[in-house]
CSV table of N, CA and C and ligand atoms in Angstrom, one decimal:
chain,number,residue,atom,x,y,z
A,297,MET,N,41.8,305.4,203.0
A,297,MET,CA,41.7,303.9,202.9
A,297,MET,C,40.8,303.5,201.7
A,298,ASN,N,41.3,302.5,200.9
A,298,ASN,CA,40.5,302.1,199.8
A,298,ASN,C,39.3,301.2,200.3
A,299,LYS,N,38.1,301.5,199.8
A,299,LYS,CA,37.0,300.6,200.1
A,299,LYS,C,37.1,299.4,199.2
A,300,ARG,N,37.2,298.2,199.8
A,300,ARG,CA,37.3,297.0,199.0
A,300,ARG,C,36.1,296.1,199.3
A,301,SER,N,36.0,295.1,198.4
A,301,SER,CA,34.9,294.1,198.5
A,301,SER,C,35.4,292.7,198.8
A,302,PHE,N,34.8,292.1,199.8
A,302,PHE,CA,35.3,290.8,200.3
A,302,PHE,C,34.2,289.8,200.2
A,303,LEU,N,34.5,288.5,199.8
A,303,LEU,CA,33.6,287.4,199.9
A,303,LEU,C,34.0,286.5,201.0
A,304,ILE,N,33.1,286.2,201.9
A,304,ILE,CA,33.4,285.3,203.1
A,304,ILE,C,32.5,284.1,203.0
A,305,THR,N,33.0,282.9,203.0
A,305,THR,CA,32.2,281.7,203.0
A,305,THR,C,31.9,281.3,204.5
A,306,GLY,N,30.7,280.8,204.7
A,306,GLY,CA,30.4,280.4,206.1
A,306,GLY,C,30.3,281.6,207.0
A,307,ALA,N,29.5,282.6,206.6
A,307,ALA,CA,29.6,283.9,207.2
A,307,ALA,C,28.5,284.3,208.1
A,308,SER,N,27.5,283.4,208.4
A,308,SER,CA,26.4,283.8,209.2
A,308,SER,C,26.6,283.7,210.7
A,309,LYS,N,27.7,283.1,211.1
A,309,LYS,CA,27.9,283.1,212.5
A,309,LYS,C,29.4,282.8,212.8
A,310,GLY,N,29.8,282.7,214.0
A,310,GLY,CA,31.2,282.4,214.4
A,310,GLY,C,32.2,283.3,213.8
A,311,ILE,N,33.3,282.7,213.4
A,311,ILE,CA,34.5,283.5,212.9
A,311,ILE,C,34.1,284.2,211.6
A,312,GLY,N,33.3,283.6,210.7
A,312,GLY,CA,32.9,284.3,209.5
A,312,GLY,C,32.1,285.5,209.7
A,313,LEU,N,31.2,285.5,210.6
A,313,LEU,CA,30.4,286.7,211.0
A,313,LEU,C,31.3,287.7,211.6
A,314,ALA,N,32.2,287.3,212.5
A,314,ALA,CA,33.0,288.3,213.2
A,314,ALA,C,33.9,289.0,212.2
A,315,LEU,N,34.4,288.2,211.2
A,315,LEU,CA,35.3,288.8,210.1
A,315,LEU,C,34.4,289.8,209.3
A,316,ALA,N,33.2,289.4,209.0
A,316,ALA,CA,32.3,290.3,208.2
A,316,ALA,C,32.1,291.6,209.0
A,317,GLN,N,31.8,291.5,210.3
A,317,GLN,CA,31.6,292.7,211.1
A,317,GLN,C,32.8,293.6,211.1
A,318,THR,N,34.0,293.0,211.3
A,318,THR,CA,35.2,293.8,211.4
A,318,THR,C,35.5,294.5,210.0
A,319,LEU,N,35.3,293.8,208.9
A,319,LEU,CA,35.5,294.4,207.6
A,319,LEU,C,34.5,295.5,207.4
A,320,ALA,N,33.3,295.2,207.7
A,320,ALA,CA,32.2,296.3,207.5
A,320,ALA,C,32.5,297.5,208.3
A,321,ASN,N,32.9,297.2,209.6
A,321,ASN,CA,33.2,298.4,210.5
A,321,ASN,C,34.3,299.2,210.1
A,322,THR,N,35.2,298.6,209.2
A,322,THR,CA,36.3,299.4,208.8
A,322,THR,C,36.1,300.0,207.3
A,323,GLY,N,34.8,299.9,206.9
A,323,GLY,CA,34.4,300.6,205.7
A,323,GLY,C,34.4,299.7,204.4
A,324,HIS,N,34.5,298.4,204.5
A,324,HIS,CA,34.6,297.6,203.3
A,324,HIS,C,33.2,297.0,203.1
A,325,ARG,N,33.0,296.6,201.8
A,325,ARG,CA,31.8,295.9,201.4
A,325,ARG,C,32.0,294.4,201.7
A,326,VAL,N,31.0,293.7,202.2
A,326,VAL,CA,31.1,292.3,202.5
A,326,VAL,C,29.9,291.5,201.9
A,327,VAL,N,30.3,290.4,201.2
A,327,VAL,CA,29.3,289.5,200.8
A,327,VAL,C,29.6,288.2,201.5
A,328,GLY,N,28.5,287.6,202.1
A,328,GLY,CA,28.7,286.3,202.8
A,328,GLY,C,27.9,285.2,202.2
A,329,ILE,N,28.3,284.0,202.4
A,329,ILE,CA,27.6,282.8,202.0
A,329,ILE,C,27.3,281.9,203.2
A,330,ALA,N,26.1,281.4,203.3
A,330,ALA,CA,25.8,280.4,204.3
A,330,ALA,C,24.6,279.7,203.8
A,331,ARG,N,24.2,278.5,204.4
A,331,ARG,CA,23.0,277.8,203.9
A,331,ARG,C,21.8,278.6,204.2
A,332,HIS,N,21.8,279.2,205.4
A,332,HIS,CA,20.6,279.9,205.9
A,332,HIS,C,20.9,281.4,206.1
A,333,ALA,N,20.2,282.2,205.3
A,333,ALA,CA,20.5,283.6,205.3
A,333,ALA,C,19.5,284.4,206.1
A,334,GLY,N,18.4,283.8,206.4
A,334,GLY,CA,17.3,284.5,207.0
A,334,GLY,C,17.6,284.7,208.5
A,335,GLY,N,17.1,285.9,209.0
A,335,GLY,CA,17.2,286.1,210.5
A,335,GLY,C,18.6,286.4,211.0
A,336,VAL,N,19.5,286.7,210.1
A,336,VAL,CA,20.9,287.0,210.5
A,336,VAL,C,21.1,288.5,210.4
A,337,ASP,N,21.6,289.1,211.4
A,337,ASP,CA,21.9,290.5,211.3
A,337,ASP,C,23.3,290.7,210.7
A,338,PHE,N,23.3,290.6,209.3
A,338,PHE,CA,24.6,290.5,208.6
A,338,PHE,C,25.0,291.9,208.1
A,339,PRO,N,26.2,292.3,208.2
A,339,PRO,CA,26.6,293.7,207.8
A,339,PRO,C,26.9,293.8,206.3
A,340,GLY,N,26.1,293.3,205.5
A,340,GLY,CA,26.3,293.3,204.1
A,340,GLY,C,25.2,292.4,203.4
A,341,ILE,N,25.7,291.8,202.3
A,341,ILE,CA,24.7,290.9,201.6
A,341,ILE,C,25.1,289.5,202.0
A,342,LEU,N,24.0,288.7,202.4
A,342,LEU,CA,24.2,287.3,202.8
A,342,LEU,C,23.4,286.4,201.9
A,343,VAL,N,24.1,285.5,201.2
A,343,VAL,CA,23.5,284.8,200.1
A,343,VAL,C,23.4,283.3,200.6
A,344,PRO,N,22.1,282.7,200.4
A,344,PRO,CA,22.0,281.3,200.8
A,344,PRO,C,22.4,280.3,199.8
A,345,VAL,N,23.5,279.6,200.1
A,345,VAL,CA,24.0,278.6,199.2
A,345,VAL,C,24.6,277.4,200.0
A,346,ASP,N,24.3,276.2,199.6
A,346,ASP,CA,25.0,275.0,200.3
A,346,ASP,C,26.3,274.8,199.6
A,347,LEU,N,27.4,275.1,200.3
A,347,LEU,CA,28.7,275.0,199.7
A,347,LEU,C,29.2,273.6,199.5
A,348,GLY,N,28.4,272.6,200.0
A,348,GLY,CA,28.7,271.2,199.7
A,348,GLY,C,28.1,270.8,198.4
A,349,ASP,N,27.3,271.7,197.8
A,349,ASP,CA,26.6,271.3,196.5
A,349,ASP,C,27.4,272.0,195.4
A,350,ARG,N,28.2,271.3,194.6
A,350,ARG,CA,29.1,271.8,193.6
A,350,ARG,C,28.4,272.7,192.6
A,351,LYS,N,27.2,272.2,192.1
A,351,LYS,CA,26.6,273.0,191.0
A,351,LYS,C,26.0,274.3,191.6
A,352,ALA,N,25.4,274.2,192.7
A,352,ALA,CA,24.8,275.4,193.3
A,352,ALA,C,25.9,276.4,193.6
A,353,THR,N,27.0,275.9,194.1
A,353,THR,CA,28.2,276.8,194.4
A,353,THR,C,28.7,277.5,193.2
A,354,GLU,N,28.9,276.7,192.1
A,354,GLU,CA,29.5,277.2,190.9
A,354,GLU,C,28.5,278.3,190.3
A,355,GLN,N,27.2,278.0,190.4
A,355,GLN,CA,26.2,279.0,189.9
A,355,GLN,C,26.3,280.3,190.7
A,356,ALA,N,26.3,280.1,192.0
A,356,ALA,CA,26.2,281.3,192.9
A,356,ALA,C,27.5,282.1,192.7
A,357,LEU,N,28.7,281.5,192.6
A,357,LEU,CA,29.9,282.2,192.4
A,357,LEU,C,29.9,282.9,191.1
A,358,ALA,N,29.4,282.3,190.0
A,358,ALA,CA,29.3,282.9,188.7
A,358,ALA,C,28.5,284.2,188.8
A,359,THR,N,27.4,284.1,189.5
A,359,THR,CA,26.5,285.3,189.6
A,359,THR,C,27.1,286.4,190.4
A,360,LEU,N,27.7,286.0,191.6
A,360,LEU,CA,28.3,287.0,192.5
A,360,LEU,C,29.5,287.7,191.8
A,361,THR,N,30.3,287.0,191.1
A,361,THR,CA,31.5,287.6,190.4
A,361,THR,C,31.1,288.5,189.3
A,362,GLN,N,29.8,288.3,188.8
A,362,GLN,CA,29.3,289.3,187.8
A,362,GLN,C,28.8,290.6,188.5
A,363,GLN,N,28.3,290.4,189.7
A,363,GLN,CA,27.7,291.5,190.5
A,363,GLN,C,28.7,292.3,191.2
A,364,TYR,N,29.8,291.7,191.7
A,364,TYR,CA,30.7,292.4,192.5
A,364,TYR,C,32.2,292.2,192.0
A,365,ALA,N,33.0,293.2,192.2
A,365,ALA,CA,34.4,293.2,191.8
A,365,ALA,C,35.1,292.8,193.1
A,366,PHE,N,35.3,291.5,193.4
A,366,PHE,CA,35.9,291.2,194.7
A,366,PHE,C,37.4,291.4,194.7
A,367,ASP,N,37.8,292.0,195.8
A,367,ASP,CA,39.3,292.2,196.1
A,367,ASP,C,39.8,291.1,197.0
A,368,GLY,N,38.9,290.6,197.8
A,368,GLY,CA,39.4,289.6,198.8
A,368,GLY,C,38.4,288.5,199.0
A,369,LEU,N,39.0,287.3,199.4
A,369,LEU,CA,38.2,286.1,199.7
A,369,LEU,C,38.7,285.5,201.0
A,370,VAL,N,37.7,285.1,201.8
A,370,VAL,CA,38.1,284.4,203.0
A,370,VAL,C,37.3,283.0,202.9
A,371,ASN,N,38.1,282.0,202.7
A,371,ASN,CA,37.6,280.6,202.6
A,371,ASN,C,37.5,280.1,204.1
A,372,ASN,N,36.3,280.4,204.6
A,372,ASN,CA,36.1,280.1,206.1
A,372,ASN,C,35.2,279.0,206.4
A,373,VAL,N,34.4,278.6,205.5
A,373,VAL,CA,33.4,277.5,205.8
A,373,VAL,C,34.1,276.2,206.3
A,374,GLY,N,33.5,275.6,207.2
A,374,GLY,CA,34.1,274.3,207.7
A,374,GLY,C,33.1,273.3,208.1
A,375,LEU,N,33.5,272.0,207.9
A,375,LEU,CA,32.6,270.9,208.3
A,375,LEU,C,33.5,269.9,209.0
A,376,VAL,N,33.0,269.4,210.2
A,376,VAL,CA,33.7,268.4,210.9
A,376,VAL,C,32.8,267.1,211.0
A,377,ARG,N,33.3,266.0,210.7
A,377,ARG,CA,32.5,264.7,210.9
A,377,ARG,C,33.5,263.9,211.7
A,378,PRO,N,33.4,264.0,213.1
A,378,PRO,CA,34.4,263.3,213.9
A,378,PRO,C,34.4,261.8,213.8
A,379,GLN,N,35.5,261.2,213.4
A,379,GLN,CA,35.6,259.8,213.3
A,379,GLN,C,37.1,259.4,213.5
A,380,VAL,N,37.4,258.3,214.2
A,380,VAL,CA,38.8,257.9,214.3
A,380,VAL,C,39.2,257.2,213.0
A,381,LEU,N,40.5,257.1,212.8
A,381,LEU,CA,41.0,256.6,211.5
A,381,LEU,C,40.3,255.3,211.1
A,382,GLY,N,40.2,254.4,212.0
A,382,GLY,CA,39.7,253.0,211.7
A,382,GLY,C,38.2,253.0,211.3
A,383,GLU,N,37.5,254.1,211.6
A,383,GLU,CA,36.1,254.1,211.3
A,383,GLU,C,35.7,255.2,210.3
A,384,VAL,N,36.6,255.8,209.6
A,384,VAL,CA,36.3,256.9,208.7
A,384,VAL,C,35.4,256.3,207.6
A,385,ASP,N,34.2,256.9,207.4
A,385,ASP,CA,33.3,256.5,206.4
A,385,ASP,C,33.6,257.4,205.1
A,386,LEU,N,33.8,256.7,204.0
A,386,LEU,CA,34.2,257.5,202.8
A,386,LEU,C,33.2,258.6,202.4
A,387,ASP,N,31.9,258.3,202.6
A,387,ASP,CA,30.9,259.3,202.3
A,387,ASP,C,31.1,260.6,203.2
A,388,ASP,N,31.4,260.3,204.5
A,388,ASP,CA,31.7,261.5,205.4
A,388,ASP,C,32.9,262.1,204.9
A,389,PHE,N,33.9,261.3,204.6
A,389,PHE,CA,35.2,261.9,204.1
A,389,PHE,C,35.0,262.8,202.9
A,390,ASP,N,34.2,262.3,202.0
A,390,ASP,CA,33.9,263.1,200.8
A,390,ASP,C,33.2,264.4,201.1
A,391,ALA,N,32.2,264.3,202.0
A,391,ALA,CA,31.4,265.5,202.4
A,391,ALA,C,32.3,266.5,203.1
A,392,VAL,N,33.2,266.1,203.9
A,392,VAL,CA,34.2,267.0,204.6
A,392,VAL,C,35.1,267.7,203.5
A,393,MET,N,35.5,266.9,202.6
A,393,MET,CA,36.4,267.5,201.5
A,393,MET,C,35.6,268.5,200.7
A,394,ARG,N,34.4,268.1,200.4
A,394,ARG,CA,33.5,269.0,199.5
A,394,ARG,C,33.4,270.4,200.2
A,395,VAL,N,33.0,270.4,201.5
A,395,VAL,CA,32.7,271.7,202.1
A,395,VAL,C,34.0,272.4,202.5
A,396,ASN,N,35.0,271.8,203.0
A,396,ASN,CA,36.2,272.5,203.4
A,396,ASN,C,37.1,272.8,202.2
A,397,LEU,N,37.3,271.9,201.4
A,397,LEU,CA,38.4,272.0,200.3
A,397,LEU,C,37.8,272.4,199.0
A,398,HIS,N,36.8,271.7,198.5
A,398,HIS,CA,36.3,272.0,197.1
A,398,HIS,C,35.7,273.4,197.1
A,399,SER,N,35.0,273.8,198.1
A,399,SER,CA,34.4,275.1,198.1
A,399,SER,C,35.5,276.2,198.0
A,400,ALA,N,36.6,275.9,198.7
A,400,ALA,CA,37.7,276.9,198.7
A,400,ALA,C,38.4,277.0,197.3
A,401,LEU,N,38.5,275.9,196.7
A,401,LEU,CA,39.1,275.8,195.3
A,401,LEU,C,38.1,276.5,194.3
A,402,LEU,N,36.9,276.2,194.4
A,402,LEU,CA,35.9,276.8,193.5
A,402,LEU,C,35.8,278.3,193.7
A,403,ALA,N,35.8,278.8,194.9
A,403,ALA,CA,35.7,280.2,195.2
A,403,ALA,C,37.0,280.9,194.7
A,404,THR,N,38.1,280.3,195.0
A,404,THR,CA,39.4,280.9,194.5
A,404,THR,C,39.4,281.0,193.0
A,405,GLN,N,39.0,279.9,192.3
A,405,GLN,CA,39.1,279.9,190.9
A,405,GLN,C,38.1,280.9,190.3
A,406,ALA,N,37.0,281.1,191.0
A,406,ALA,CA,36.0,282.1,190.5
A,406,ALA,C,36.4,283.5,190.7
A,407,LEU,N,37.2,283.8,191.7
A,407,LEU,CA,37.6,285.2,192.0
A,407,LEU,C,38.9,285.6,191.4
A,408,LEU,N,39.8,284.6,191.1
A,408,LEU,CA,41.1,284.9,190.7
A,408,LEU,C,41.2,285.8,189.4
A,409,PRO,N,40.3,285.5,188.4
A,409,PRO,CA,40.4,286.3,187.2
A,409,PRO,C,40.2,287.8,187.4
A,410,GLY,N,39.2,288.1,188.2
A,410,GLY,CA,39.0,289.5,188.5
A,410,GLY,C,40.1,290.2,189.3
A,411,MET,N,40.7,289.4,190.2
A,411,MET,CA,41.8,289.9,191.0
A,411,MET,C,43.0,290.2,190.1
A,412,ARG,N,43.3,289.2,189.2
A,412,ARG,CA,44.4,289.4,188.3
A,412,ARG,C,44.2,290.6,187.4
A,413,GLU,N,42.9,290.7,186.9
A,413,GLU,CA,42.6,291.8,186.0
A,413,GLU,C,42.8,293.2,186.7
A,414,ARG,N,42.4,293.2,188.0
A,414,ARG,CA,42.6,294.5,188.7
A,414,ARG,C,43.9,294.6,189.4
A,415,GLN,N,44.7,293.6,189.3
A,415,GLN,CA,46.1,293.6,189.8
A,415,GLN,C,46.2,293.7,191.3
A,416,TRP,N,45.2,293.2,192.0
A,416,TRP,CA,45.2,293.3,193.5
A,416,TRP,C,44.3,292.2,194.0
A,417,GLY,N,44.7,291.5,195.0
A,417,GLY,CA,43.8,290.5,195.6
A,417,GLY,C,44.4,289.9,196.8
A,418,ARG,N,43.5,289.4,197.7
A,418,ARG,CA,44.0,288.7,198.9
A,418,ARG,C,43.1,287.5,199.1
A,419,ILE,N,43.7,286.4,199.4
A,419,ILE,CA,42.9,285.1,199.7
A,419,ILE,C,43.4,284.6,201.0
A,420,VAL,N,42.5,284.4,201.9
A,420,VAL,CA,42.8,283.8,203.2
A,420,VAL,C,42.0,282.5,203.4
A,421,ASN,N,42.8,281.4,203.7
A,421,ASN,CA,42.2,280.1,203.9
A,421,ASN,C,42.2,279.9,205.4
A,422,ILE,N,41.0,279.6,206.0
A,422,ILE,CA,41.0,279.3,207.5
A,422,ILE,C,41.2,277.8,207.6
A,423,SER,N,42.4,277.5,208.2
A,423,SER,CA,42.8,276.1,208.4
A,423,SER,C,42.5,275.7,209.9
A,424,SER,N,43.3,274.9,210.5
A,424,SER,CA,43.1,274.5,211.8
A,424,SER,C,44.3,273.8,212.4
A,425,LEU,N,44.5,274.0,213.7
A,425,LEU,CA,45.7,273.4,214.4
A,425,LEU,C,45.5,271.8,214.4
A,426,THR,N,44.3,271.3,214.1
A,426,THR,CA,44.1,269.9,214.1
A,426,THR,C,45.0,269.2,213.0
A,427,VAL,N,45.5,270.0,212.1
A,427,VAL,CA,46.4,269.4,211.1
A,427,VAL,C,47.7,268.8,211.7
A,428,LEU,N,48.0,269.3,213.0
A,428,LEU,CA,49.1,268.7,213.7
A,428,LEU,C,48.8,267.4,214.3
A,429,GLY,N,47.6,267.0,214.2
A,429,GLY,CA,47.2,265.6,214.7
A,429,GLY,C,46.3,265.6,215.9
A,430,ILE,N,45.1,265.0,215.8
A,430,ILE,CA,44.2,264.9,216.9
A,430,ILE,C,43.2,263.8,216.5
A,431,THR,N,42.9,263.0,217.5
A,431,THR,CA,41.9,261.9,217.2
A,431,THR,C,40.6,262.4,216.8
A,432,HIS,N,39.8,261.7,216.1
A,432,HIS,CA,38.5,262.0,215.6
A,432,HIS,C,38.4,263.2,214.6
A,433,ARG,N,39.6,263.7,214.2
A,433,ARG,CA,39.5,264.8,213.2
A,433,ARG,C,40.2,264.3,211.9
A,434,THR,N,40.2,263.0,211.6
A,434,THR,CA,40.9,262.5,210.5
A,434,THR,C,40.7,263.2,209.2
A,435,ALA,N,39.4,263.1,208.7
A,435,ALA,CA,39.0,263.7,207.4
A,435,ALA,C,39.2,265.2,207.5
A,436,TYR,N,38.7,265.8,208.6
A,436,TYR,CA,38.8,267.3,208.8
A,436,TYR,C,40.2,267.8,208.7
A,437,ALA,N,41.1,267.1,209.4
A,437,ALA,CA,42.6,267.5,209.4
A,437,ALA,C,43.1,267.3,208.0
A,438,ALA,N,42.7,266.3,207.3
A,438,ALA,CA,43.2,266.1,205.9
A,438,ALA,C,42.8,267.3,205.0
A,439,ALA,N,41.5,267.6,205.2
A,439,ALA,CA,40.9,268.8,204.4
A,439,ALA,C,41.6,270.1,204.8
A,440,LYS,N,41.8,270.3,206.1
A,440,LYS,CA,42.4,271.6,206.5
A,440,LYS,C,43.8,271.7,206.1
A,441,ALA,N,44.5,270.5,206.1
A,441,ALA,CA,45.9,270.5,205.7
A,441,ALA,C,46.0,270.8,204.2
A,442,ALA,N,45.1,270.2,203.4
A,442,ALA,CA,45.0,270.5,202.0
A,442,ALA,C,44.7,271.9,201.7
B,32,NAP,N1,35.7,277.4,216.1
B,32,NAP,C1,36.9,276.8,216.3
B,32,NAP,O1,37.4,276.5,217.4
B,32,NAP,C2,37.8,276.6,215.1
B,32,NAP,C3,39.1,276.2,215.3
B,32,NAP,C4,39.9,276.0,214.2
B,32,NAP,C5,39.5,276.2,212.9
B,32,NAP,N2,38.2,276.6,212.8
B,32,NAP,C6,37.7,276.8,211.4
B,32,NAP,O2,37.2,278.1,211.3
B,32,NAP,C7,36.1,278.2,210.4
B,32,NAP,C8,34.9,278.8,211.1
B,32,NAP,O3,34.6,278.0,212.2
B,32,NAP,P1,33.4,278.5,213.2
B,32,NAP,O4,33.6,277.7,214.4
B,32,NAP,O5,33.4,280.0,213.3
B,32,NAP,O6,32.1,278.0,212.4
B,32,NAP,P2,30.6,278.0,212.8
B,32,NAP,O7,30.4,279.0,214.0
B,32,NAP,O8,30.1,276.6,213.0
B,32,NAP,O9,29.9,278.7,211.6
B,32,NAP,C9,29.9,278.0,210.4
B,32,NAP,C10,29.4,278.9,209.3
B,32,NAP,O10,29.4,278.2,208.0
B,32,NAP,C11,28.1,278.0,207.5
B,32,NAP,N3,28.0,276.8,206.8
B,32,NAP,C12,28.2,275.5,207.4
B,32,NAP,N4,28.1,274.6,206.4
B,32,NAP,C13,27.8,275.2,205.3
B,32,NAP,C14,27.6,274.8,204.0
B,32,NAP,N5,27.5,273.5,203.6
B,32,NAP,N6,27.3,275.7,203.0
B,32,NAP,C15,27.4,277.1,203.3
B,32,NAP,N7,27.6,277.5,204.5
B,32,NAP,C16,27.8,276.6,205.5
B,32,NAP,C17,27.2,278.2,208.7
B,32,NAP,O11,25.9,278.7,208.3
B,32,NAP,P3,24.7,277.7,207.9
B,32,NAP,O12,24.6,276.7,209.0
B,32,NAP,O13,23.5,278.6,207.8
B,32,NAP,O14,25.1,277.1,206.6
B,32,NAP,C18,27.9,279.3,209.5
B,32,NAP,O15,27.7,280.5,208.9
B,32,NAP,C19,35.9,276.8,209.9
B,32,NAP,O16,36.6,276.5,208.7
B,32,NAP,C20,36.5,275.9,211.0
B,32,NAP,O17,36.9,274.6,210.6
B,32,NAP,C21,37.3,276.8,213.8
């Protein structure tokens, strides 16, 4: 089996941490991102970055892609701000787009050149069944559909 390197966003708990553990257990290198990296039993390198902060995200991705030759990316981080359509606040809508969608685009664009160069890569985007329609998930469903 080839040992590969994966970047996982939102990796300190939940699905992201479970994915990191599974990949590490099968012999792969895992780098994770979360806002809080302290006190987490992470099976690799866990980097503290707020993925809702574009500048910090771009800087961190630039540094990480210099340090590691990533083969795979899991765009896993998610943010929900529950609101019904009639009450969606545009600031909340933007925040949901930044964390769910912009971070996925930034990470994909940061890792793509290396994957192309090495002629191998995998990108997984964690979406949600809420894209099929559910109340209070208006912005979230829009971001996950995108
Ligand atoms: N759980 C479900 O039932 C479900 C269903 C459908 C889809 N999903 C999707 O699956 C993905 C994972 O969900 P989950 O339930 O496993 O999540 P979770 O348990 O809430 O974990 C979220 C992870 O993202 C990190 N995070 C949150 N905001 C961040 C930010 N601004 N910058 C960097 N890291 C951030 C958290 O760490 P910090 O707090 O330290 O930042 C944590 O590691 C999400 O995209 C979610 O929308 C989940």
